[in-house]
Amino acid sequence: MVSEIFPLRTRGRGISMAVLTNFAANAVVTFAFSPLKEYLGAENLFLLFAAIALVSLVFIVTSVPETKGLSLEEIESKILK
């Protein structure tokens, strides 16, 4: 999906920024896991992760357009609406 949301002229830079953001989020989860586990307990920590996943799912279902069968130009026009 990441390669589909950027126009051709900015695709390389956009994908690089998306990968950097993904790595940063993974680092935050990795370094925060142990302190949060001690503070919240394992059960509550995983409930927190489940809540974040649920909010993400709701966002995706309600906000991300379907791109199946569309050209890159059609996808770009849908996203820029």
mmCIF file of C-alpha atoms in Angstrom:
data_model
loop_
_atom_site.group_PDB
_atom_site.id
_atom_site.type_symbol
_atom_site.label_atom_id
_atom_site.label_comp_id
_atom_site.label_asym_id
_atom_site.label_seq_id
_atom_site.Cartn_x
_atom_site.Cartn_y
_atom_site.Cartn_z
ATOM 1 C CA MET A 1 0.000 0.000 0.000
ATOM 2 C CA VAL A 2 2.829 2.422 0.780
ATOM 3 C CA SER A 3 4.088 2.361 -2.803
ATOM 4 C CA GLU A 4 0.595 3.231 -4.064
ATOM 5 C CA ILE A 5 -0.004 6.382 -2.035
ATOM 6 C CA PHE A 6 2.929 8.425 -3.316
ATOM 7 C CA PRO A 7 3.088 10.027 -6.776
ATOM 8 C CA LEU A 8 5.875 8.784 -9.035
ATOM 9 C CA ARG A 9 7.964 11.935 -8.611
ATOM 10 C CA THR A 10 8.101 11.599 -4.806
ATOM 11 C CA ARG A 11 7.734 7.848 -4.363
ATOM 12 C CA GLY A 12 11.352 7.128 -3.349
ATOM 13 C CA ARG A 13 11.464 9.837 -0.702
ATOM 14 C CA GLY A 14 7.977 8.967 0.550
ATOM 15 C CA ILE A 15 8.742 5.277 0.945
ATOM 16 C CA SER A 16 11.991 6.152 2.727
ATOM 17 C CA MET A 17 10.100 8.331 5.202
ATOM 18 C CA ALA A 18 7.475 5.613 5.724
ATOM 19 C CA VAL A 19 10.161 3.010 6.454
ATOM 20 C CA LEU A 20 11.933 5.406 8.835
ATOM 21 C CA THR A 21 8.656 6.058 10.662
ATOM 22 C CA ASN A 22 8.012 2.312 10.906
ATOM 23 C CA PHE A 23 11.491 1.678 12.339
ATOM 24 C CA ALA A 24 11.021 4.524 14.850
ATOM 25 C CA ALA A 25 7.662 3.137 15.994
ATOM 26 C CA ASN A 26 9.204 -0.321 16.384
ATOM 27 C CA ALA A 27 12.034 1.163 18.459
ATOM 28 C CA VAL A 28 9.550 2.964 20.729
ATOM 29 C CA VAL A 29 7.610 -0.264 21.317
ATOM 30 C CA THR A 30 10.814 -2.232 21.928
ATOM 31 C CA PHE A 31 12.299 0.210 24.439
ATOM 32 C CA ALA A 32 9.009 0.991 26.197
ATOM 33 C CA PHE A 33 7.851 -2.613 26.578
ATOM 34 C CA SER A 34 9.772 -3.592 29.726
ATOM 35 C CA PRO A 35 9.091 -0.408 31.727
ATOM 36 C CA LEU A 36 5.420 -0.476 30.735
ATOM 37 C CA LYS A 37 5.167 -4.158 31.637
ATOM 38 C CA GLU A 38 6.492 -3.405 35.115
ATOM 39 C CA TYR A 39 4.196 -0.379 35.511
ATOM 40 C CA LEU A 40 0.955 -1.780 34.034
ATOM 41 C CA GLY A 41 1.438 -5.525 34.259
ATOM 42 C CA ALA A 42 1.489 -7.885 31.289
ATOM 43 C CA GLU A 43 -2.291 -8.239 31.008
ATOM 44 C CA ASN A 44 -2.976 -4.507 30.955
ATOM 45 C CA LEU A 45 -0.092 -3.858 28.584
ATOM 46 C CA PHE A 46 -1.480 -6.294 26.039
ATOM 47 C CA LEU A 47 -4.949 -4.793 26.514
ATOM 48 C CA LEU A 48 -3.387 -1.419 25.681
ATOM 49 C CA PHE A 49 -1.812 -2.883 22.531
ATOM 50 C CA ALA A 50 -5.170 -4.436 21.601
ATOM 51 C CA ALA A 51 -6.904 -1.069 22.059
ATOM 52 C CA ILE A 52 -4.336 0.623 19.815
ATOM 53 C CA ALA A 53 -4.836 -2.095 17.186
ATOM 54 C CA LEU A 54 -8.625 -1.674 17.387
ATOM 55 C CA VAL A 55 -8.391 2.101 16.940
ATOM 56 C CA SER A 56 -6.057 1.535 13.977
ATOM 57 C CA LEU A 57 -8.509 -0.924 12.423
ATOM 58 C CA VAL A 58 -11.392 1.532 12.778
ATOM 59 C CA PHE A 59 -9.281 4.249 11.138
ATOM 60 C CA ILE A 60 -8.335 1.969 8.239
ATOM 61 C CA VAL A 61 -11.893 0.782 7.625
ATOM 62 C CA THR A 62 -13.353 4.294 7.747
ATOM 63 C CA SER A 63 -10.597 6.398 6.149
ATOM 64 C CA VAL A 64 -8.374 4.383 3.795
ATOM 65 C CA PRO A 65 -9.810 4.094 0.266
ATOM 66 C CA GLU A 66 -10.002 0.749 -1.562
ATOM 67 C CA THR A 67 -7.343 0.566 -4.302
ATOM 68 C CA LYS A 68 -8.111 -2.818 -5.869
ATOM 69 C CA GLY A 69 -8.277 -2.580 -9.663
ATOM 70 C CA LEU A 70 -7.391 1.122 -9.826
ATOM 71 C CA SER A 71 -4.529 2.717 -11.732
ATOM 72 C CA LEU A 72 -1.931 4.778 -9.867
ATOM 73 C CA GLU A 73 -3.471 7.976 -11.243
ATOM 74 C CA GLU A 74 -6.942 6.985 -10.002
ATOM 75 C CA ILE A 75 -5.517 6.118 -6.589
ATOM 76 C CA GLU A 76 -3.729 9.468 -6.401
ATOM 77 C CA SER A 77 -6.904 11.371 -7.254
ATOM 78 C CA LYS A 78 -8.878 9.393 -4.616
ATOM 79 C CA ILE A 79 -6.304 10.129 -1.919
ATOM 80 C CA LEU A 80 -6.010 13.825 -2.780
ATOM 81 C CA LYS A 81 -9.791 14.413 -2.501
#
